[in-house]
PDB file of C-alpha atoms in Angstrom:
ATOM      1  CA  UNK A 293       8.526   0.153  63.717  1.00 55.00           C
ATOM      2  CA  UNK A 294       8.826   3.394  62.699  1.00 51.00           C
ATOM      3  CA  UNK A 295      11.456   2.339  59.752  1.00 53.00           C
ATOM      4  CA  UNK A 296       8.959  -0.046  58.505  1.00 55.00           C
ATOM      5  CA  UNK A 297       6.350   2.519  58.267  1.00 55.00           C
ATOM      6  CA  UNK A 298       8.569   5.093  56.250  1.00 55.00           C
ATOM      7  CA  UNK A 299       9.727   2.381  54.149  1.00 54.00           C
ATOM      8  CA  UNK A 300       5.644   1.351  53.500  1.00 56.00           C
ATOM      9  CA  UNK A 301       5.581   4.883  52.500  1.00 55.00           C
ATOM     10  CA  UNK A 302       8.288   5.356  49.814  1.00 52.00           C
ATOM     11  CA  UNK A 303       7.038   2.073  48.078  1.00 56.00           C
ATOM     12  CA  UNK A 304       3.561   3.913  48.028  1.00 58.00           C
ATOM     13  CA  UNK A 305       4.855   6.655  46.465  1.00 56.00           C
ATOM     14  CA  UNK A 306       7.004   4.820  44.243  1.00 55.00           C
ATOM     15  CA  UNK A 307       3.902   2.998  42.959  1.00 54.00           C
ATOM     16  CA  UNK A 308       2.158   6.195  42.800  1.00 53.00           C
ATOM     17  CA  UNK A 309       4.104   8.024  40.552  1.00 50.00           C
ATOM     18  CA  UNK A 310       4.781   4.784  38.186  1.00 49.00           C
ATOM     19  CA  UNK A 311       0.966   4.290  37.809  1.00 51.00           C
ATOM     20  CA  UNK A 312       0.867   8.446  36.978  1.00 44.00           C
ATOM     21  CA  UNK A 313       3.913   8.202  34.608  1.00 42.00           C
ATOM     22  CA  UNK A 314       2.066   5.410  32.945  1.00 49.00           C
ATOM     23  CA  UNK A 315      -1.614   6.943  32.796  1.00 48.00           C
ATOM     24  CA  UNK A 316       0.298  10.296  31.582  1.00 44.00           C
ATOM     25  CA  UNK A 317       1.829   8.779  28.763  1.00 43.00           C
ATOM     26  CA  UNK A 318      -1.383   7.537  27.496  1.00 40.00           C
ATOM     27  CA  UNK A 319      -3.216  10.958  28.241  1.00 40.00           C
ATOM     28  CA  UNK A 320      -1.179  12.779  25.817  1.00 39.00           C
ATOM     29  CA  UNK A 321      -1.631  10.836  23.533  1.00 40.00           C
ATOM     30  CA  UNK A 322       1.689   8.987  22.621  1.00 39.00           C
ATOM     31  CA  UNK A 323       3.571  12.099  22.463  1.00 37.00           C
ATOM     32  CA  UNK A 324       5.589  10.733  25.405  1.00 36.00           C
ATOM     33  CA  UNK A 325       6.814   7.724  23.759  1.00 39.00           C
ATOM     34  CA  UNK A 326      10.646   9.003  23.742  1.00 38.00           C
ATOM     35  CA  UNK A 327      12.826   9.194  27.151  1.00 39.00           C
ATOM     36  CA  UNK A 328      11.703   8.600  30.547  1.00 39.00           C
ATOM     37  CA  UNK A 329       7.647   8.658  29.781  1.00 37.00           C
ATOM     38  CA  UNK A 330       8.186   6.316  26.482  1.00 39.00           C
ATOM     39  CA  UNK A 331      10.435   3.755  28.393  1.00 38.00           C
ATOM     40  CA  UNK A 332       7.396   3.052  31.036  1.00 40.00           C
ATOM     41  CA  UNK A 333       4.618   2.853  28.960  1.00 39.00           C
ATOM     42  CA  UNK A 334       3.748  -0.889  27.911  1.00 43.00           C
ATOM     43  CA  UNK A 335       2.562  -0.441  24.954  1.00 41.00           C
ATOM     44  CA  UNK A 336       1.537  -4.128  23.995  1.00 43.00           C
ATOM     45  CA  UNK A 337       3.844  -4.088  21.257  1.00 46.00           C
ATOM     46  CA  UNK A 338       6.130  -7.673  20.372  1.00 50.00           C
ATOM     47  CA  UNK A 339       9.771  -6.075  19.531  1.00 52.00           C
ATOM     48  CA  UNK A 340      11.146  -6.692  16.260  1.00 53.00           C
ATOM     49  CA  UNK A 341      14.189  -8.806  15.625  1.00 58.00           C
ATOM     50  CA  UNK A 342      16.990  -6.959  14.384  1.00 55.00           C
ATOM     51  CA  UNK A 343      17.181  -8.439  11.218  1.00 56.00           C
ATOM     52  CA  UNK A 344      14.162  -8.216  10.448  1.00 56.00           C
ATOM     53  CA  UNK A 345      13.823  -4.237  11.257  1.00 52.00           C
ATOM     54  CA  UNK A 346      16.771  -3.770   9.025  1.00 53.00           C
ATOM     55  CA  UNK A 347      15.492  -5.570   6.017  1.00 55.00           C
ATOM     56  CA  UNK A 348      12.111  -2.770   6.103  1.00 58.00           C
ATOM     57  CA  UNK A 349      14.439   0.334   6.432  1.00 63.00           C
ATOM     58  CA  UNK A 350      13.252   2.828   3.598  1.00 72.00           C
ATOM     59  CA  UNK A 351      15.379   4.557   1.407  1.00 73.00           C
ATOM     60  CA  UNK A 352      14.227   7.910   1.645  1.00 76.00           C
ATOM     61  CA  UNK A 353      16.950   9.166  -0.946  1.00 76.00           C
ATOM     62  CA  UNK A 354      14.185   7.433  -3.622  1.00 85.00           C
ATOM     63  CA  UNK A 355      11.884  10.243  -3.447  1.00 88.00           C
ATOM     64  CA  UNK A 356      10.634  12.054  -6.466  1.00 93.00           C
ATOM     65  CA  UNK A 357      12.072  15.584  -6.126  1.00 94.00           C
ATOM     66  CA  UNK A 358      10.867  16.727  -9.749  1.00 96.00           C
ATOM     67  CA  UNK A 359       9.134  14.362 -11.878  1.00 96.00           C
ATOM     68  CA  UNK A 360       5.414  13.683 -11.567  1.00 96.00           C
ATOM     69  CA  UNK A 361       4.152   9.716 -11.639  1.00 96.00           C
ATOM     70  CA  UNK A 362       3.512   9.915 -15.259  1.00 96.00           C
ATOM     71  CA  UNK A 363       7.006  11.418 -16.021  1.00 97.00           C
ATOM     72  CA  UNK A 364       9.126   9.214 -13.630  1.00 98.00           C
ATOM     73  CA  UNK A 365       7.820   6.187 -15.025  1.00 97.00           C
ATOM     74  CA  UNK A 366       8.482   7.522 -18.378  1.00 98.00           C
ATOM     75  CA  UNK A 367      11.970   7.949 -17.605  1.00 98.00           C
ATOM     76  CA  UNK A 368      12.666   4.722 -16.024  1.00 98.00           C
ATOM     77  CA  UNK A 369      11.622   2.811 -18.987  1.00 98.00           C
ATOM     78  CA  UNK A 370      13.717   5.037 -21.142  1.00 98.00           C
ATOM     79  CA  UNK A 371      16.784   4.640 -19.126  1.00 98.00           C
ATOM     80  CA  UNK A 372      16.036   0.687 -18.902  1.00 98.00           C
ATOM     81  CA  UNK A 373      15.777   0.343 -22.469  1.00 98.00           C
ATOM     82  CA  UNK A 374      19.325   2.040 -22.604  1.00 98.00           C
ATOM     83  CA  UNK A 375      20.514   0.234 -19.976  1.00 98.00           C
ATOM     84  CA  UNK A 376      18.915  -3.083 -19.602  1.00 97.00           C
ATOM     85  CA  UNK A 377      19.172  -5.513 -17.401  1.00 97.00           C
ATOM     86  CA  UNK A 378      20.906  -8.570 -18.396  1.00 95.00           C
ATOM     87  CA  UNK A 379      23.209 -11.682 -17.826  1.00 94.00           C
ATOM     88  CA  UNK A 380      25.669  -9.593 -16.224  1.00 91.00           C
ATOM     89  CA  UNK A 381      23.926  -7.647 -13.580  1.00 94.00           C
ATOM     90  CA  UNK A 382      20.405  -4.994 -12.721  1.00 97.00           C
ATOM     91  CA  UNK A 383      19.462  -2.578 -15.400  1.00 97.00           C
ATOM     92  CA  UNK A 384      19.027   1.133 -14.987  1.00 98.00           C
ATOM     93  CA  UNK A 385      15.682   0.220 -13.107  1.00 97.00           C
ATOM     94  CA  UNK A 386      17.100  -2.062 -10.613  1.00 97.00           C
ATOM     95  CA  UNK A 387      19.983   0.340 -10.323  1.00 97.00           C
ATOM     96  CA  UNK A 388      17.522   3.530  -9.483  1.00 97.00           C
ATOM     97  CA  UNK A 389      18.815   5.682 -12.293  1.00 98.00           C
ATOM     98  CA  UNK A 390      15.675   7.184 -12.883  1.00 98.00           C
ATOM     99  CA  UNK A 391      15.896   8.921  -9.042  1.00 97.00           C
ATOM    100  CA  UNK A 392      18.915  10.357 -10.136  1.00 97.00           C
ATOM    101  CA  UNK A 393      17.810  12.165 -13.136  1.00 98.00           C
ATOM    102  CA  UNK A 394      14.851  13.298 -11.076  1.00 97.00           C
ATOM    103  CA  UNK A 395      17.540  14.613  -8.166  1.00 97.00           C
ATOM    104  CA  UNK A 396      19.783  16.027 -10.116  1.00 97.00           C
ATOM    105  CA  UNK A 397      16.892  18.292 -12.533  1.00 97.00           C
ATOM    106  CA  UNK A 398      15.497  19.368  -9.127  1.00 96.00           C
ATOM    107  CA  UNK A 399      18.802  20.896  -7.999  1.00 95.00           C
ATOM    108  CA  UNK A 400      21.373  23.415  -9.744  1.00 96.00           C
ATOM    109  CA  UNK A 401      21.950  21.373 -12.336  1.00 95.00           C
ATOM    110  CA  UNK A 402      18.146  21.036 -13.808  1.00 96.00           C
ATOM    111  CA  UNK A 403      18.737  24.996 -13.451  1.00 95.00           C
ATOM    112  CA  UNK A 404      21.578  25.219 -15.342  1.00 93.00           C
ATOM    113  CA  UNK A 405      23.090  27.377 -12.451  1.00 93.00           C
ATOM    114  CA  UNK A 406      26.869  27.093 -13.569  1.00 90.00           C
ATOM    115  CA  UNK A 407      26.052  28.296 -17.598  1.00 89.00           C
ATOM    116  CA  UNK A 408      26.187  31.068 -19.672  1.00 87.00           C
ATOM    117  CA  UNK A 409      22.396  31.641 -20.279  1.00 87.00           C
ATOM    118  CA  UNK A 410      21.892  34.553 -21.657  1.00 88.00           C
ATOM    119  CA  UNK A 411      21.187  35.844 -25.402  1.00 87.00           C
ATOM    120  CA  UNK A 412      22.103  36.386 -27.922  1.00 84.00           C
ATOM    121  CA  UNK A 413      21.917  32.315 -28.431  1.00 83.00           C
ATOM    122  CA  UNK A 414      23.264  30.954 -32.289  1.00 81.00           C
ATOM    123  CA  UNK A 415      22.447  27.162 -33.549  1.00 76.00           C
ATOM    124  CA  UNK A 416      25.726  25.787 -33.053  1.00 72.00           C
ATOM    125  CA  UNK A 417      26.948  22.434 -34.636  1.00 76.00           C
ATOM    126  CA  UNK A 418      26.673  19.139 -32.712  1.00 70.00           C
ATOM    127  CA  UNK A 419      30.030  19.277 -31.501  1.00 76.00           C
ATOM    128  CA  UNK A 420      29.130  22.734 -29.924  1.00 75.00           C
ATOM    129  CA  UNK A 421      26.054  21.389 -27.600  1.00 70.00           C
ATOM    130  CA  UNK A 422      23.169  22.825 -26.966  1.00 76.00           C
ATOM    131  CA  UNK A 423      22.750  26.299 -26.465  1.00 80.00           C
ATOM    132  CA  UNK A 424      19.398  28.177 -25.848  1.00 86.00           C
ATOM    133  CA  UNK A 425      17.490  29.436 -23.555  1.00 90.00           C
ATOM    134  CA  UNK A 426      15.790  26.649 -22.135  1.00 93.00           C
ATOM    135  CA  UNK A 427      17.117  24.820 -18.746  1.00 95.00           C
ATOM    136  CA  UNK A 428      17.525  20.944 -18.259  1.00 96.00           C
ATOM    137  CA  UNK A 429      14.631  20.402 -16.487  1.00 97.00           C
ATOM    138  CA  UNK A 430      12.546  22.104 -19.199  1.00 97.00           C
ATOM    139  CA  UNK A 431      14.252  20.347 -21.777  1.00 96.00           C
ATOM    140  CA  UNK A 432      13.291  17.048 -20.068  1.00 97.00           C
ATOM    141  CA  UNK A 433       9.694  17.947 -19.593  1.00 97.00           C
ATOM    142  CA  UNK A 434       9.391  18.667 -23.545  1.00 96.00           C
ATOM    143  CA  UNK A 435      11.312  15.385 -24.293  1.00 97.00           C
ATOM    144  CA  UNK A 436       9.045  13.419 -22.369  1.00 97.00           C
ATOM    145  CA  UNK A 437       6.070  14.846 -23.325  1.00 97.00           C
ATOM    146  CA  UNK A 438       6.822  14.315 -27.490  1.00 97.00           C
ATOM    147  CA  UNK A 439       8.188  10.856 -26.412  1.00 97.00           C
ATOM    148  CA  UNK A 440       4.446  10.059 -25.520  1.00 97.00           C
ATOM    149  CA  UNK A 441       3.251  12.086 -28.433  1.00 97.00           C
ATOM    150  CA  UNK A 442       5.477  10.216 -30.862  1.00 97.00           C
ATOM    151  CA  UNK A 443       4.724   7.012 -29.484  1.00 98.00           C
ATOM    152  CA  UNK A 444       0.691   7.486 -29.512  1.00 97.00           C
ATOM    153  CA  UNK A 445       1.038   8.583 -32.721  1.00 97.00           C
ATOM    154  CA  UNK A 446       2.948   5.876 -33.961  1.00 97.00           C
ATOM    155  CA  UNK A 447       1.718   3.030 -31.924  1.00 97.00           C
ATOM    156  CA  UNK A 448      -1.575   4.456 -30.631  1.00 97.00           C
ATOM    157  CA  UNK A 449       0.002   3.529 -26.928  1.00 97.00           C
ATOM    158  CA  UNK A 450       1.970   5.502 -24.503  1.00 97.00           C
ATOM    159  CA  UNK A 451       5.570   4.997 -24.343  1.00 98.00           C
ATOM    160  CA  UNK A 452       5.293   2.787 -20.943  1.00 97.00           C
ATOM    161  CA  UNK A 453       2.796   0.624 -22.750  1.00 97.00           C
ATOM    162  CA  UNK A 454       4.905  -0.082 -25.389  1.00 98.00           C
ATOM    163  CA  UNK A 455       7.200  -3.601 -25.924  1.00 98.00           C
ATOM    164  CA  UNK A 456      10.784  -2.945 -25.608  1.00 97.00           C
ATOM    165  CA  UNK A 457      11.057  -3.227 -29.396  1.00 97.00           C
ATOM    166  CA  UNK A 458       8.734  -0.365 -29.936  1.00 98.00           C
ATOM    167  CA  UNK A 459      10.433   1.818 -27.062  1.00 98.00           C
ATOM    168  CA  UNK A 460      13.779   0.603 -28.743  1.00 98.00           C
ATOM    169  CA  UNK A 461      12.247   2.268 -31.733  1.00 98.00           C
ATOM    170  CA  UNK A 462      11.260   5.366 -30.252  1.00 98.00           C
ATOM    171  CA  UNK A 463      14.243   6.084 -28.482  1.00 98.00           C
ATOM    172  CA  UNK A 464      16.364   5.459 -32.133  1.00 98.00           C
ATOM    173  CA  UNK A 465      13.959   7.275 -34.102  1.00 98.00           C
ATOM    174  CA  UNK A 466      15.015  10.593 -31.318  1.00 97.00           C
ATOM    175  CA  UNK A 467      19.072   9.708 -31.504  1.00 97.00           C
ATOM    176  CA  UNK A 468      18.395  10.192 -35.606  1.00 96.00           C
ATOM    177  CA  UNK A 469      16.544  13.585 -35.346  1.00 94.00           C
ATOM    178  CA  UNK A 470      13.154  11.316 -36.698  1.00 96.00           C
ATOM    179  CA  UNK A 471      10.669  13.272 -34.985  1.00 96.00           C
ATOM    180  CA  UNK A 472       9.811  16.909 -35.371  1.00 92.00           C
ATOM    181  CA  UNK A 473      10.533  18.986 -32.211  1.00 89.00           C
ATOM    182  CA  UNK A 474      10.083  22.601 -32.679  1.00 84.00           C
ATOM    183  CA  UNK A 475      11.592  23.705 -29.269  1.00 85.00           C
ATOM    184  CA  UNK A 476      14.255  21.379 -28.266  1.00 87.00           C
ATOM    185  CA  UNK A 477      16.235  19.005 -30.989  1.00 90.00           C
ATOM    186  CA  UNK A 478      15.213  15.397 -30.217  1.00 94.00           C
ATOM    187  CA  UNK A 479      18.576  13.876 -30.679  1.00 93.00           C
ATOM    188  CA  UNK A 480      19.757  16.521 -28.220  1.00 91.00           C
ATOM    189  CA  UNK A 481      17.293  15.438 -25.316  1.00 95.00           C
ATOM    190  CA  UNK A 482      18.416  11.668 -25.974  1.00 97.00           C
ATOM    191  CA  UNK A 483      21.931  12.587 -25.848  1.00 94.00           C
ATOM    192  CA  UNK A 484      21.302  14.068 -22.327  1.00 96.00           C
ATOM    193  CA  UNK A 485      18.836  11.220 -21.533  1.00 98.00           C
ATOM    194  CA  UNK A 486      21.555   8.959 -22.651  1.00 98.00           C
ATOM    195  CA  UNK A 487      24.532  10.687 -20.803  1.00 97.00           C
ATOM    196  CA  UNK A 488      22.678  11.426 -17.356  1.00 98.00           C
ATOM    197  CA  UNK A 489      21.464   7.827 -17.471  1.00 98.00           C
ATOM    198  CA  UNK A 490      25.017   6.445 -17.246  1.00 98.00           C
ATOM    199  CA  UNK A 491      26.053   8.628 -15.107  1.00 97.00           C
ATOM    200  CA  UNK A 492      23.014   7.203 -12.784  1.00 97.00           C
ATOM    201  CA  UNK A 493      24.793   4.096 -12.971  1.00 97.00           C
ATOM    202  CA  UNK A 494      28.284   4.392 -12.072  1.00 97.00           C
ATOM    203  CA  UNK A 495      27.684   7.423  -9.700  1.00 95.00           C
ATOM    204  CA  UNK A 496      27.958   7.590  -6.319  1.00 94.00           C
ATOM    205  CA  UNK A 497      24.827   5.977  -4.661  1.00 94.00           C
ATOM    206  CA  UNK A 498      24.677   9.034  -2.659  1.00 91.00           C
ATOM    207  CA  UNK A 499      23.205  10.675  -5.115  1.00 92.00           C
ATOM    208  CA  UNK A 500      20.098   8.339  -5.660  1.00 93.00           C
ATOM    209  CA  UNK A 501      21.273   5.686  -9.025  1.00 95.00           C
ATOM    210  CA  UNK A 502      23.965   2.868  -8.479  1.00 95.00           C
ATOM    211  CA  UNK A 503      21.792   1.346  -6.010  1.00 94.00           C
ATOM    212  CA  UNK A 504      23.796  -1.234  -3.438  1.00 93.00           C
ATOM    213  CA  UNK A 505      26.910   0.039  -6.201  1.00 94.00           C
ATOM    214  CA  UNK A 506      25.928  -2.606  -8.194  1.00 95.00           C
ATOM    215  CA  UNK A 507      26.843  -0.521 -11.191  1.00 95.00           C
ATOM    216  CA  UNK A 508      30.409  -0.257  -9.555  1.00 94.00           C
ATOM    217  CA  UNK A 509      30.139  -4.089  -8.816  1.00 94.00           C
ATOM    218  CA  UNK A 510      29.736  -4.563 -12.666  1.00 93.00           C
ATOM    219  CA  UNK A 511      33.260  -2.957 -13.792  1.00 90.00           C
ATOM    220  CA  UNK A 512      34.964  -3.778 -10.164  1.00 89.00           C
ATOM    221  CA  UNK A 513      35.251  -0.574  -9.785  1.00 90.00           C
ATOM    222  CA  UNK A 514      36.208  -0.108  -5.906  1.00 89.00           C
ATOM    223  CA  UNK A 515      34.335   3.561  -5.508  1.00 87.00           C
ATOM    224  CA  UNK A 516      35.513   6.038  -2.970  1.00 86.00           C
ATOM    225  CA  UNK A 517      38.487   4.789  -1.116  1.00 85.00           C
ATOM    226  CA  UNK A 518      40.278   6.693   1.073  1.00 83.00           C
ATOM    227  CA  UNK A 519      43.688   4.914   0.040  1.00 82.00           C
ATOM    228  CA  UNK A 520      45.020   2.140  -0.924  1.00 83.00           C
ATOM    229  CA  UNK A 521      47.909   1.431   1.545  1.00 84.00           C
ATOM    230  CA  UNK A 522      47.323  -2.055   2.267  1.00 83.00           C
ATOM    231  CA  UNK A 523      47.249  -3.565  -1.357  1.00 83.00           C
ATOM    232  CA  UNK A 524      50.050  -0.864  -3.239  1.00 85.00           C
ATOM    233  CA  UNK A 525      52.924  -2.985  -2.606  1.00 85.00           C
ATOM    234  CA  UNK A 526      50.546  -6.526  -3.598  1.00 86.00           C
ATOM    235  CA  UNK A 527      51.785  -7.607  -6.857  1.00 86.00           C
ATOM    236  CA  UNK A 528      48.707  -9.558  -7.466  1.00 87.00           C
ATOM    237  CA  UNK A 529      44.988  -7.988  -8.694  1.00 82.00           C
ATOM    238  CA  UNK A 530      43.987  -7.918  -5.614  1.00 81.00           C
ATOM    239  CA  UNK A 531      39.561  -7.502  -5.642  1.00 84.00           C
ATOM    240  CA  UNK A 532      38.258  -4.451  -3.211  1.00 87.00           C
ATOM    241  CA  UNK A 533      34.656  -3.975  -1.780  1.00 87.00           C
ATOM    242  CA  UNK A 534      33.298  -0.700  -3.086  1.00 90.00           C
ATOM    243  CA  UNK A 535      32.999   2.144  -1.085  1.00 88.00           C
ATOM    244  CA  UNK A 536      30.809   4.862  -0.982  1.00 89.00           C
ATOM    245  CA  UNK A 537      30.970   8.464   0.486  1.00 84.00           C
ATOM    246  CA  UNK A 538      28.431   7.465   3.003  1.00 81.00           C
ATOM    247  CA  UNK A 539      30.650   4.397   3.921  1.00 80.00           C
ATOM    248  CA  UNK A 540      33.027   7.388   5.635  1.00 74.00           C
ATOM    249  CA  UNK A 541      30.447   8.424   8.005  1.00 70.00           C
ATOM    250  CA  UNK A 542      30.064   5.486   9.544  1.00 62.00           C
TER     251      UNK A 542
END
């Protein structure tokens, strides 16, 4: 008798503290929804299959880091006009070139933190470079900004308005020195729009272009292995699945 009665008792107090786990959890407010507190609580909530919670995963490396709106959209049409999409594969769009551009100015290259920058500074010849005063990232915010001066003025339409004829124009009439730029040449900012836009393509996807390494998938281009052991001695072309630096984390 007296077994029964303790045992009455502990499922009391089992009960007890599962209904004050599970009125807790909603007292705070969801902050217990990790761990022991998160695990009780039934939130109402049909779970998702695992397919289809991996095809909404974000890809927080496509974040804009220095551009604004106006400016990121600028560049993506730029770099898809020098890199269109076609027949053979995704474009510099698709391929997320323009994130990075924007990446790379926000970080020590934008900055310019590895150069000589200081005067006294000499107009060199094209084969020198550039060399001024003015960083990357500055010299893409005055490129962009006369490629939608240039364009209203010769189109009466902002650059991303403009057919791909017309931006085809635009981004010519800059790689012939066509348009008047007092601080930065123009065929100097579409060589480096033009360089850093390939570069987006066939980099690592790490670094926020070459999405999915389709760019690498273009030129079978097998990425970052770590060796190549198991086809050396294959006398045959043998086709490898790319590999990015991420891929050896995993």
């Amino acid at each position: 008798m007296a077994e029964d009665n303790n045992k009455e008792k502990i499922d009391q107090e089992s009960l007890s503290r599962r209904k004050f786990l599970r009125n807790s959890g909603f007292a705070v407010g969801g902050l217990a929804v990790g761990g022991v507190l998160g695990s009780v609580i039934p939130w109402g909530t049909d779970e998702k299959e695992p397919q289809q919670a991996a095809n909404e995963t974000k890809n927080y490396n496509h974040a804009l880091m220095n551009f604004n709106q106006v400016e990121f959209q600028t560049v993506e049409a730029a770099t898809e006009r020098i890199f269109p999409e076609d027949e053979n594969g995704p474009g510099a769009q698709a391929l997320g070139v323009a994130f990075y551009i924007d990446h790379q100015l926000a970080g020590s290259y934008g900055f310019n933190a590895r150069d000589y920058m200081n005067p006294p500074f000499f107009h060199g010849e094209k084969t020198q470079g550039y060399q001024g005063r003015l960083k990357r990232r500055e010299i893409f915010k005055i490129g962009i900004r006369e490629m939608q001066n240039y364009s209203h003025s010769k189109y009466k339409k902002g650059f991303t308005d403009l057919t791909a004829d017309e931006q085809d124009t635009v981004l010519a009439d800059f790689a012939d020195d066509k348009v008047n730029i007092t601080t930065v040449s123009a065929s100097g900012f579409f060589n480096l729009l033009r360089s850093m836009t390939l570069e987006g393509v066939y980099s690592d996807p790490l670094y926020g272009g070459n999405k999915d390494m389709q760019g690498w998938k273009l030129r079978d281009y097998p990425g970052d292995q770590m060796n190549y052991t198991q086809v050396i001695e294959s006398e045959e072309f043998q086709q490898i699945e790319p590999r990015s630096l991420r891929d050896h984390m995993q």
